[in-house]
CSV table of C-alpha atoms in Angstrom, one decimal:
chain,number,residue,atom,x,y,z
A,1,MET,CA,61.6,-93.6,-62.1
A,2,ARG,CA,61.1,-94.8,-65.7
A,3,GLU,CA,64.1,-93.0,-67.1
A,4,PRO,CA,66.7,-95.8,-66.8
A,5,CYS,CA,64.4,-98.2,-68.7
A,6,THR,CA,63.5,-95.6,-71.3
A,7,ILE,CA,67.2,-94.8,-71.8
A,8,MET,CA,68.2,-98.5,-72.0
A,9,PHE,CA,65.8,-99.2,-74.9
A,10,ASN,CA,66.1,-95.8,-76.6
A,11,LEU,CA,66.9,-96.3,-80.3
A,12,ASP,CA,68.8,-93.0,-80.4
A,13,ASN,CA,71.2,-94.3,-77.8
A,14,TRP,CA,71.9,-97.5,-79.7
A,15,GLN,CA,72.5,-95.5,-82.9
A,16,GLU,CA,74.9,-93.4,-81.0
A,17,ILE,CA,76.7,-96.5,-79.7
A,18,PHE,CA,77.1,-97.9,-83.2
A,19,GLU,CA,78.2,-94.6,-84.5
A,20,THR,CA,80.9,-94.4,-81.8
A,21,ILE,CA,82.1,-97.9,-82.6
A,22,ARG,CA,82.2,-97.1,-86.3
A,23,LYS,CA,84.3,-94.0,-85.7
A,24,ASN,CA,86.7,-96.0,-83.4
A,25,LYS,CA,87.0,-99.4,-85.2
A,26,VAL,CA,90.5,-100.1,-84.3
A,27,ARG,CA,90.1,-99.2,-80.6
A,28,THR,CA,86.9,-101.3,-80.4
A,29,PHE,CA,88.4,-104.2,-82.2
A,30,LEU,CA,91.5,-104.3,-79.9
A,31,THR,CA,89.2,-104.1,-76.8
A,32,SER,CA,87.0,-106.8,-78.1
A,33,LEU,CA,90.0,-109.0,-79.0
A,34,SER,CA,91.4,-108.8,-75.5
A,35,VAL,CA,88.0,-109.8,-73.9
A,36,ALA,CA,87.3,-112.5,-76.5
A,37,SER,CA,90.7,-114.0,-76.2
A,38,GLY,CA,90.4,-114.1,-72.4
A,39,ILE,CA,87.2,-116.2,-72.6
A,40,PHE,CA,88.6,-118.3,-75.5
A,41,ILE,CA,91.8,-119.2,-73.6
A,42,LEU,CA,89.8,-120.0,-70.5
A,43,VAL,CA,87.5,-122.3,-72.4
A,44,LEU,CA,90.4,-124.2,-74.0
A,45,LEU,CA,92.3,-124.5,-70.7
A,46,LEU,CA,89.2,-125.8,-68.9
A,47,GLY,CA,88.5,-128.2,-71.8
A,48,PHE,CA,92.0,-129.6,-71.7
A,49,SER,CA,91.7,-130.0,-67.9
A,50,GLN,CA,88.5,-131.9,-68.3
A,51,GLY,CA,90.1,-134.0,-71.1
A,52,MET,CA,92.9,-135.0,-68.7
A,53,GLN,CA,90.4,-136.1,-66.1
A,54,ASN,CA,88.4,-138.1,-68.7
A,55,GLY,CA,91.6,-139.7,-70.0
A,56,ILE,CA,92.9,-140.7,-66.5
A,57,ARG,CA,89.4,-142.0,-65.6
A,58,GLN,CA,89.4,-144.2,-68.7
A,59,GLU,CA,92.9,-145.5,-68.1
A,60,PHE,CA,92.0,-146.7,-64.7
A,61,GLU,CA,88.5,-148.0,-65.7
A,62,ASN,CA,90.2,-150.6,-68.0
A,63,ASP,CA,91.3,-152.5,-64.8
A,64,ALA,CA,90.0,-152.6,-61.3
A,65,THR,CA,90.8,-149.3,-59.6
A,66,ASN,CA,91.8,-151.0,-56.4
A,67,VAL,CA,94.1,-153.6,-58.0
A,68,ILE,CA,97.6,-154.3,-56.6
A,69,TYR,CA,100.2,-156.1,-58.7
A,70,VAL,CA,103.2,-157.7,-57.2
A,71,TRP,CA,106.2,-159.0,-59.1
A,72,SER,CA,109.6,-160.4,-58.3
A,73,ASP,CA,112.9,-158.9,-59.5
A,74,ILE,CA,116.6,-159.1,-59.0
A,75,THR,CA,118.1,-158.0,-55.6
A,76,THR,CA,120.5,-155.1,-55.6
A,77,VAL,CA,121.6,-155.1,-51.9
A,78,GLU,CA,123.7,-157.7,-50.0
A,79,TYR,CA,121.7,-159.2,-47.2
A,80,LYS,CA,122.3,-161.9,-44.6
A,81,GLY,CA,125.5,-163.0,-46.4
A,82,LEU,CA,123.6,-163.3,-49.7
A,83,ASN,CA,125.1,-161.5,-52.7
A,84,PRO,CA,123.1,-159.0,-54.7
A,85,GLY,CA,121.9,-160.0,-58.2
A,86,ARG,CA,119.7,-162.9,-56.9
A,87,ARG,CA,116.5,-163.5,-58.9
A,88,ILE,CA,113.5,-163.7,-56.5
A,89,GLU,CA,110.8,-166.3,-57.3
A,90,PHE,CA,107.4,-166.4,-55.6
A,91,ASN,CA,105.8,-169.8,-54.9
A,92,ASN,CA,102.4,-171.2,-54.0
A,93,ASN,CA,103.2,-171.1,-50.3
A,94,ASN,CA,103.7,-167.3,-50.6
A,95,TYR,CA,100.3,-167.0,-52.4
A,96,ASN,CA,98.5,-169.2,-49.9
A,97,TYR,CA,99.9,-167.3,-46.9
A,98,ILE,CA,98.9,-163.9,-48.2
A,99,THR,CA,95.4,-165.0,-49.2
A,100,ASN,CA,94.9,-166.6,-45.7
A,101,VAL,CA,96.4,-163.9,-43.5
A,102,PHE,CA,94.8,-161.0,-45.5
A,103,LYS,CA,91.5,-162.7,-46.5
A,104,ASP,CA,89.4,-160.1,-44.6
A,105,LYS,CA,90.9,-157.3,-46.8
A,106,LEU,CA,91.0,-159.0,-50.1
A,107,GLU,CA,88.2,-158.9,-52.7
A,108,TYR,CA,89.8,-160.9,-55.5
A,109,GLN,CA,93.2,-162.6,-55.8
A,110,SER,CA,95.1,-164.6,-58.4
A,111,GLY,CA,98.6,-166.1,-58.8
A,112,GLN,CA,100.0,-165.8,-62.2
A,113,ASN,CA,102.7,-167.3,-64.5
A,114,GLN,CA,103.3,-166.3,-68.0
A,115,ARG,CA,105.2,-167.5,-71.0
A,116,TRP,CA,105.8,-164.8,-73.7
A,117,GLY,CA,105.7,-165.7,-77.4
A,118,THR,CA,104.2,-169.1,-77.0
A,119,THR,CA,103.3,-170.7,-80.3
A,120,ILE,CA,99.7,-171.8,-80.4
A,121,ASN,CA,98.3,-173.9,-83.2
A,122,TYR,CA,94.8,-174.7,-84.6
A,123,LYS,CA,94.9,-177.1,-87.5
A,124,GLN,CA,96.9,-175.3,-90.2
A,125,GLU,CA,96.9,-171.9,-88.4
A,126,SER,CA,99.5,-170.8,-85.8
A,127,GLY,CA,100.5,-167.7,-83.9
A,128,ALA,CA,102.7,-166.5,-81.1
A,129,TYR,CA,100.8,-165.3,-78.0
A,130,SER,CA,101.3,-164.7,-74.3
A,131,LEU,CA,100.3,-167.8,-72.4
A,132,GLN,CA,98.9,-166.9,-68.9
A,133,GLY,CA,98.4,-169.3,-66.1
A,134,ILE,CA,95.9,-167.8,-63.7
A,135,ASP,CA,93.2,-168.3,-61.0
A,136,PRO,CA,89.5,-167.7,-61.6
A,137,ASP,CA,89.4,-164.2,-60.0
A,138,MET,CA,91.7,-162.8,-62.8
A,139,GLN,CA,88.5,-162.2,-64.8
A,140,HIS,CA,87.4,-159.6,-62.2
A,141,ILE,CA,90.9,-158.2,-61.7
A,142,GLU,CA,91.3,-157.5,-65.4
A,143,LYS,CA,87.7,-156.6,-66.0
A,144,GLN,CA,87.2,-159.0,-68.8
A,145,SER,CA,83.8,-159.8,-70.4
A,146,MET,CA,82.9,-163.2,-71.6
A,147,MET,CA,81.6,-163.2,-75.2
A,148,ALA,CA,80.9,-166.9,-75.1
A,149,GLY,CA,81.4,-169.9,-72.8
A,150,ARG,CA,82.9,-169.6,-69.4
A,151,TYR,CA,86.1,-168.5,-67.6
A,152,ILE,CA,88.7,-170.7,-65.8
A,153,ASN,CA,87.0,-172.1,-62.6
A,154,THR,CA,88.1,-173.7,-59.4
A,155,GLU,CA,87.5,-177.2,-60.7
A,156,ASP,CA,89.9,-176.5,-63.5
A,157,ILE,CA,92.5,-175.5,-60.9
A,158,ARG,CA,91.9,-178.5,-58.7
A,159,GLN,CA,92.0,-181.1,-61.5
A,160,THR,CA,94.7,-179.3,-63.6
A,161,ASN,CA,92.4,-179.4,-66.6
A,162,LYS,CA,93.7,-178.7,-70.1
A,163,VAL,CA,91.3,-176.0,-70.9
A,164,ALA,CA,91.9,-172.5,-72.4
A,165,VAL,CA,90.1,-169.2,-72.6
A,166,ILE,CA,91.0,-167.1,-75.7
A,167,SER,CA,90.2,-163.6,-76.8
A,168,LYS,CA,87.9,-162.6,-79.7
A,169,LYS,CA,91.0,-161.4,-81.5
A,170,ILE,CA,92.7,-164.8,-81.2
A,171,GLN,CA,89.5,-166.5,-82.3
A,172,ASN,CA,89.5,-164.4,-85.5
A,173,GLU,CA,93.2,-165.1,-86.2
A,174,LEU,CA,93.4,-168.8,-85.4
A,175,LEU,CA,89.9,-170.2,-85.6
A,176,LYS,CA,88.9,-168.5,-88.9
A,177,GLY,CA,85.5,-169.4,-90.1
A,178,VAL,CA,84.7,-171.6,-87.1
A,179,GLU,CA,81.1,-170.9,-86.2
A,180,GLU,CA,81.2,-172.7,-82.9
A,181,PRO,CA,84.7,-172.2,-81.4
A,182,LEU,CA,83.8,-173.6,-78.0
A,183,ASN,CA,85.0,-177.2,-77.4
A,184,GLU,CA,87.5,-176.9,-80.3
A,185,TYR,CA,91.0,-177.9,-79.4
A,186,ILE,CA,94.1,-175.8,-79.8
A,187,GLN,CA,97.7,-177.0,-79.4
A,188,ILE,CA,99.9,-175.4,-76.8
A,189,GLY,CA,103.4,-176.9,-76.5
A,190,GLY,CA,102.3,-179.9,-78.4
A,191,LEU,CA,99.4,-180.6,-76.0
A,192,ASN,CA,95.7,-180.3,-76.8
A,193,PHE,CA,93.7,-177.7,-74.8
A,194,ARG,CA,89.9,-177.4,-75.1
A,195,VAL,CA,88.6,-173.9,-75.7
A,196,VAL,CA,85.9,-173.2,-73.1
A,197,GLY,CA,85.5,-169.5,-73.4
A,198,ILE,CA,85.9,-166.4,-75.5
A,199,PHE,CA,86.7,-163.1,-73.7
A,200,SER,CA,87.1,-159.4,-74.6
A,201,ASP,CA,89.1,-156.8,-72.7
A,202,ALA,CA,88.2,-153.1,-72.6
A,203,ALA,CA,91.9,-152.3,-72.5
A,204,GLY,CA,92.2,-153.2,-76.2
A,205,GLU,CA,94.2,-155.4,-78.5
A,206,ARG,CA,97.3,-155.6,-76.2
A,207,GLU,CA,95.3,-157.3,-73.5
A,208,GLU,CA,93.6,-159.5,-76.0
A,209,ASN,CA,96.8,-161.0,-77.2
A,210,LYS,CA,96.7,-163.6,-74.4
A,211,VAL,CA,95.5,-167.2,-73.8
A,212,TYR,CA,94.5,-168.1,-70.3
A,213,ILE,CA,94.8,-171.6,-68.8
A,214,PRO,CA,94.6,-172.8,-65.1
A,215,ILE,CA,97.7,-171.8,-63.1
A,216,SER,CA,98.0,-175.4,-61.8
A,217,THR,CA,98.1,-176.7,-65.3
A,218,LEU,CA,100.8,-174.3,-66.4
A,219,GLN,CA,102.9,-175.2,-63.4
A,220,LYS,CA,102.5,-178.9,-63.8
A,221,VAL,CA,102.9,-179.1,-67.6
A,222,PHE,CA,105.4,-176.3,-68.4
A,223,ASN,CA,107.3,-175.5,-65.1
A,224,GLY,CA,107.2,-178.7,-63.2
A,225,SER,CA,107.2,-176.7,-60.0
A,226,ASP,CA,105.1,-174.4,-57.8
A,227,LYS,CA,106.7,-171.2,-59.0
A,228,LEU,CA,104.7,-168.0,-59.5
A,229,GLY,CA,105.8,-165.0,-61.5
A,230,ASN,CA,103.3,-162.4,-60.3
A,231,LEU,CA,100.6,-162.0,-57.7
A,232,SER,CA,97.4,-159.9,-58.3
A,233,PHE,CA,95.0,-158.7,-55.7
A,234,THR,CA,92.1,-156.3,-55.3
A,235,LEU,CA,91.1,-154.9,-51.9
A,236,LYS,CA,87.6,-154.5,-50.7
A,237,PRO,CA,86.3,-151.0,-51.4
A,238,GLY,CA,86.7,-148.4,-48.7
A,239,LYS,CA,84.2,-145.7,-47.6
A,240,ASP,CA,85.9,-143.1,-49.8
A,241,LEU,CA,89.1,-142.6,-51.8
A,242,GLU,CA,91.1,-141.4,-48.8
A,243,SER,CA,90.3,-144.5,-46.7
A,244,SER,CA,90.8,-146.8,-49.7
A,245,VAL,CA,94.3,-145.3,-50.3
A,246,ALA,CA,95.2,-145.7,-46.6
A,247,GLU,CA,94.1,-149.3,-46.7
A,248,SER,CA,96.1,-149.9,-49.9
A,249,ILE,CA,99.3,-148.3,-48.4
A,250,LYS,CA,99.0,-150.4,-45.2
A,251,PHE,CA,98.4,-153.6,-47.2
A,252,THR,CA,101.3,-153.0,-49.6
A,253,ASP,CA,103.7,-152.2,-46.8
A,254,ASP,CA,102.7,-155.4,-44.9
A,255,LEU,CA,102.9,-157.4,-48.2
A,256,LYS,CA,106.4,-156.2,-49.0
A,257,ALA,CA,107.6,-156.8,-45.5
A,258,TYR,CA,106.4,-160.4,-45.6
A,259,LEU,CA,107.8,-161.2,-49.0
A,260,LYS,CA,111.1,-159.6,-48.3
A,261,ALA,CA,111.4,-161.6,-45.0
A,262,ALA,CA,110.4,-164.8,-46.8
A,263,HIS,CA,112.9,-164.4,-49.6
A,264,SER,CA,115.8,-162.7,-47.6
A,265,VAL,CA,115.6,-159.4,-49.4
A,266,ALA,CA,117.0,-156.4,-47.6
A,267,PRO,CA,114.3,-154.0,-46.3
A,268,GLU,CA,116.0,-151.1,-48.1
A,269,ASP,CA,116.2,-152.9,-51.4
A,270,THR,CA,113.8,-151.2,-53.8
A,271,ARG,CA,114.3,-153.8,-56.6
A,272,GLY,CA,113.9,-157.2,-55.2
A,273,ILE,CA,110.1,-157.0,-54.7
A,274,GLY,CA,108.0,-154.7,-57.0
A,275,VAL,CA,104.5,-153.5,-56.1
A,276,PHE,CA,102.1,-151.4,-58.0
A,277,SER,CA,98.9,-150.0,-56.4
A,278,ALA,CA,96.4,-148.6,-59.0
A,279,ILE,CA,94.4,-146.6,-56.4
A,280,GLU,CA,97.6,-144.9,-55.1
A,281,GLU,CA,98.6,-144.1,-58.6
A,282,MET,CA,95.1,-142.8,-59.4
A,283,GLU,CA,95.2,-140.5,-56.3
A,284,ARG,CA,98.5,-139.1,-57.5
A,285,PHE,CA,97.1,-138.4,-61.0
A,286,TYR,CA,93.9,-136.8,-59.5
A,287,LYS,CA,96.0,-134.6,-57.4
A,288,LEU,CA,98.1,-133.6,-60.4
A,289,THR,CA,95.0,-132.9,-62.5
A,290,ASN,CA,93.3,-130.9,-59.7
A,291,GLY,CA,96.5,-128.8,-59.4
A,292,MET,CA,96.6,-128.2,-63.1
A,293,ALA,CA,92.9,-127.3,-63.1
A,294,LEU,CA,93.6,-124.7,-60.5
A,295,PHE,CA,96.5,-123.4,-62.5
A,296,PHE,CA,94.4,-123.2,-65.7
A,297,TRP,CA,91.7,-121.3,-63.8
A,298,PHE,CA,94.3,-118.9,-62.5
A,299,VAL,CA,95.8,-118.3,-66.0
A,300,GLY,CA,92.3,-118.0,-67.6
A,301,ILE,CA,91.1,-115.6,-64.9
A,302,CYS,CA,94.2,-113.5,-65.2
A,303,THR,CA,93.7,-113.3,-68.9
A,304,ILE,CA,90.1,-112.2,-68.4
A,305,ILE,CA,91.2,-109.6,-65.8
A,306,ALA,CA,93.6,-108.2,-68.4
A,307,GLY,CA,90.7,-107.9,-70.8
A,308,VAL,CA,88.5,-106.1,-68.2
A,309,VAL,CA,91.4,-103.7,-67.4
A,310,GLY,CA,91.5,-103.0,-71.1
A,311,VAL,CA,87.8,-102.2,-71.1
A,312,SER,CA,88.3,-99.9,-68.2
A,313,ASN,CA,91.1,-98.1,-69.9
A,314,ILE,CA,89.1,-97.7,-73.1
A,315,MET,CA,86.2,-96.3,-71.1
A,316,LEU,CA,88.5,-93.7,-69.5
A,317,ILE,CA,89.6,-92.7,-73.0
A,318,VAL,CA,85.9,-92.5,-74.1
A,319,VAL,CA,85.0,-90.3,-71.1
A,320,LYS,CA,88.0,-88.0,-71.9
A,321,GLU,CA,87.0,-87.7,-75.5
A,322,ARG,CA,83.4,-86.9,-74.7
A,323,THR,CA,84.0,-84.6,-71.8
A,324,ARG,CA,82.7,-81.5,-73.6
A,325,GLU,CA,79.7,-83.5,-74.9
A,326,ILE,CA,78.9,-84.6,-71.3
A,327,GLY,CA,79.2,-81.0,-70.2
A,328,VAL,CA,76.6,-79.9,-72.8
A,329,ARG,CA,74.3,-82.7,-71.8
A,330,LYS,CA,74.5,-81.7,-68.1
A,331,ALA,CA,74.0,-78.1,-69.0
A,332,ILE,CA,70.7,-78.8,-70.8
A,333,GLY,CA,69.4,-80.9,-67.8
A,334,ALA,CA,70.7,-84.4,-68.3
A,335,ARG,CA,70.4,-86.4,-65.1
A,336,PRO,CA,73.5,-88.3,-63.7
A,337,TRP,CA,71.9,-91.7,-64.5
A,338,SER,CA,71.5,-90.8,-68.2
A,339,ILE,CA,75.2,-89.9,-68.3
A,340,ILE,CA,76.2,-93.2,-66.6
A,341,SER,CA,73.9,-95.2,-68.8
A,342,MET,CA,75.3,-93.6,-71.9
A,343,ILE,CA,78.9,-94.6,-71.0
A,344,LEU,CA,77.9,-98.1,-69.7
A,345,HIS,CA,76.0,-99.0,-72.8
A,346,GLU,CA,79.2,-99.2,-74.9
A,347,SER,CA,81.1,-101.1,-72.2
A,348,ILE,CA,78.3,-103.7,-71.7
A,349,PHE,CA,77.7,-104.1,-75.5
A,350,VAL,CA,81.4,-104.6,-76.4
A,351,THR,CA,82.0,-106.9,-73.4
A,352,THR,CA,79.0,-109.1,-74.1
A,353,ILE,CA,79.5,-109.5,-77.8
A,354,ALA,CA,83.3,-110.2,-77.4
A,355,GLY,CA,82.7,-112.6,-74.5
A,356,PHE,CA,80.1,-114.7,-76.3
A,357,THR,CA,82.3,-114.6,-79.5
A,358,GLY,CA,85.2,-116.1,-77.5
A,359,LEU,CA,82.9,-118.6,-75.8
A,360,ILE,CA,81.4,-119.8,-79.1
A,361,LEU,CA,84.8,-120.1,-80.9
A,362,GLY,CA,86.3,-122.0,-77.9
A,363,MET,CA,83.4,-124.4,-77.7
A,364,LEU,CA,83.4,-125.0,-81.5
A,365,LEU,CA,87.1,-125.7,-81.5
A,366,LEU,CA,86.7,-128.2,-78.7
A,367,GLU,CA,83.7,-129.8,-80.4
A,368,VAL,CA,85.6,-130.2,-83.7
A,369,LEU,CA,89.0,-131.2,-82.4
A,370,GLY,CA,88.2,-132.8,-79.0
A,371,PRO,CA,86.9,-136.2,-80.2
A,372,ASN,CA,89.9,-136.6,-82.5
A,373,ILE,CA,92.7,-135.8,-80.0
A,374,GLN,CA,94.8,-138.9,-79.5
A,375,ILE,CA,97.1,-138.2,-76.5
A,376,ASP,CA,97.9,-140.4,-73.6
A,377,TYR,CA,95.7,-139.5,-70.5
A,378,VAL,CA,93.7,-137.0,-72.5
A,379,SER,CA,90.3,-137.9,-73.8
A,380,ASN,CA,87.5,-135.8,-75.4
A,381,PRO,CA,88.3,-132.3,-74.0
A,382,SER,CA,85.1,-130.5,-73.2
A,383,VAL,CA,83.6,-127.7,-71.1
A,384,ASN,CA,80.2,-127.6,-69.3
A,385,PHE,CA,78.2,-125.1,-71.3
A,386,SER,CA,76.3,-123.7,-68.4
A,387,MET,CA,79.5,-123.0,-66.5
A,388,ALA,CA,81.0,-121.3,-69.6
A,389,VAL,CA,78.0,-119.1,-70.0
A,390,THR,CA,78.1,-118.2,-66.3
A,391,MET,CA,81.8,-117.1,-66.8
A,392,VAL,CA,80.7,-114.9,-69.7
A,393,PHE,CA,78.0,-113.2,-67.5
A,394,ILE,CA,80.6,-112.8,-64.8
A,395,LEU,CA,82.8,-111.1,-67.4
A,396,VAL,CA,80.0,-108.8,-68.5
A,397,ILE,CA,79.4,-107.8,-64.9
A,398,ALA,CA,83.1,-107.2,-64.4
A,399,GLY,CA,83.1,-105.2,-67.6
A,400,THR,CA,80.1,-103.2,-66.4
A,401,LEU,CA,81.9,-102.4,-63.2
A,402,ALA,CA,85.0,-101.5,-65.1
A,403,GLY,CA,83.0,-99.0,-67.1
A,404,PHE,CA,81.0,-97.8,-64.1
A,405,ILE,CA,84.0,-96.0,-62.5
A,406,PRO,CA,84.8,-93.7,-65.4
A,407,ALA,CA,81.0,-93.3,-66.1
A,408,TYR,CA,80.4,-92.3,-62.4
A,409,ARG,CA,83.2,-89.7,-62.6
A,410,ALA,CA,81.8,-88.3,-65.8
A,411,ALA,CA,78.3,-88.0,-64.3
A,412,HIS,CA,79.6,-85.8,-61.5
A,413,ILE,CA,81.7,-83.4,-63.6
A,414,LYS,CA,80.5,-79.9,-63.2
A,415,PRO,CA,79.2,-78.5,-66.6
A,416,ILE,CA,81.4,-75.4,-66.5
A,417,GLU,CA,84.5,-77.6,-66.0
A,418,ALA,CA,83.4,-80.0,-68.8
A,419,LEU,CA,82.8,-77.2,-71.2
A,420,LYS,CA,86.3,-75.7,-70.6
A,421,ASP,CA,87.9,-79.1,-71.4
A,422,GLU,CA,90.1,-79.1,-74.6
């Protein structure tokens, strides 16, 4: 019963394996290359798949994942005697109706008006920035963090205060050298606005090129009306992604139906009212990445199978080349297990070394290049090490099985037939 263990750790057997490899360098190299490349390709594909998931998650983490943006546009369909080409404009009544009717579904909400390229001055410094009139909830919708001071509040909205919240970027550009920027005054459209807060936005510099003031102040000072350019909402979280998506779809459908009816936009007009739901977009991206992950697994596994088939074919050749040797061994009393073990040793050794070589090279490449990859929706491609090692062991087992079939046949060759082999 000790024979298998004795054979497994027999020094003569290992010397024989290395001698066989030395005599067949090209054959061993090509076999190892097919196995190593299979694992290498699988590691890269899985790493890229994980990188896509990381990138998409980061893209949606910059803003609330359940945010819904609504904007007005130009109609393209004639409706109720009204010609196409009308510019739709939201107003405070629209916003108030939505926030009242759907208040049980809403988590945060904000009306919004914006003026692009507004010149803002501080003493001798000036710059062109996006001026945003907003409600207090915009801080949560945009996931902005306060570095100092406070955000726009309800009292600012009610009293149409001339206060402003600026970004850290704008502070560095306009209020250079000012140690205490809070309560300093900046000029917007010739009027003084008191700086009450400094914010930062995880989405980066593009989102920090904005100055926020109360929506009521912007309407009164700059528009002289109750017009709104955009509406922003977040829905209360659902139990899971599926229920959240269902709630989002129903809300956006009801929202579009109300706004189209209120502004006489044809139901089939896809341009008059625009709606973007982040969670619906996120679901589409996740479905795409899951589908690509399955495809990558399929390609990688097919590549590994090709390597295992190569190992099996090589083992068939090995058995054919050593048929007479096997006959001699059996003639002098070698037991079937010793024959099987002799054949399997080479298969297991080559598969293991090649598999771990492909794994290490793939992991090293991802480790070196992964953090430096700058592609939209791809961030830090990586692979779980334990999963990768598991794949290598599965490959070794598959390689063992691939070598077992020719080894089993060799073990049951009759000595007289083996000795007759040419």
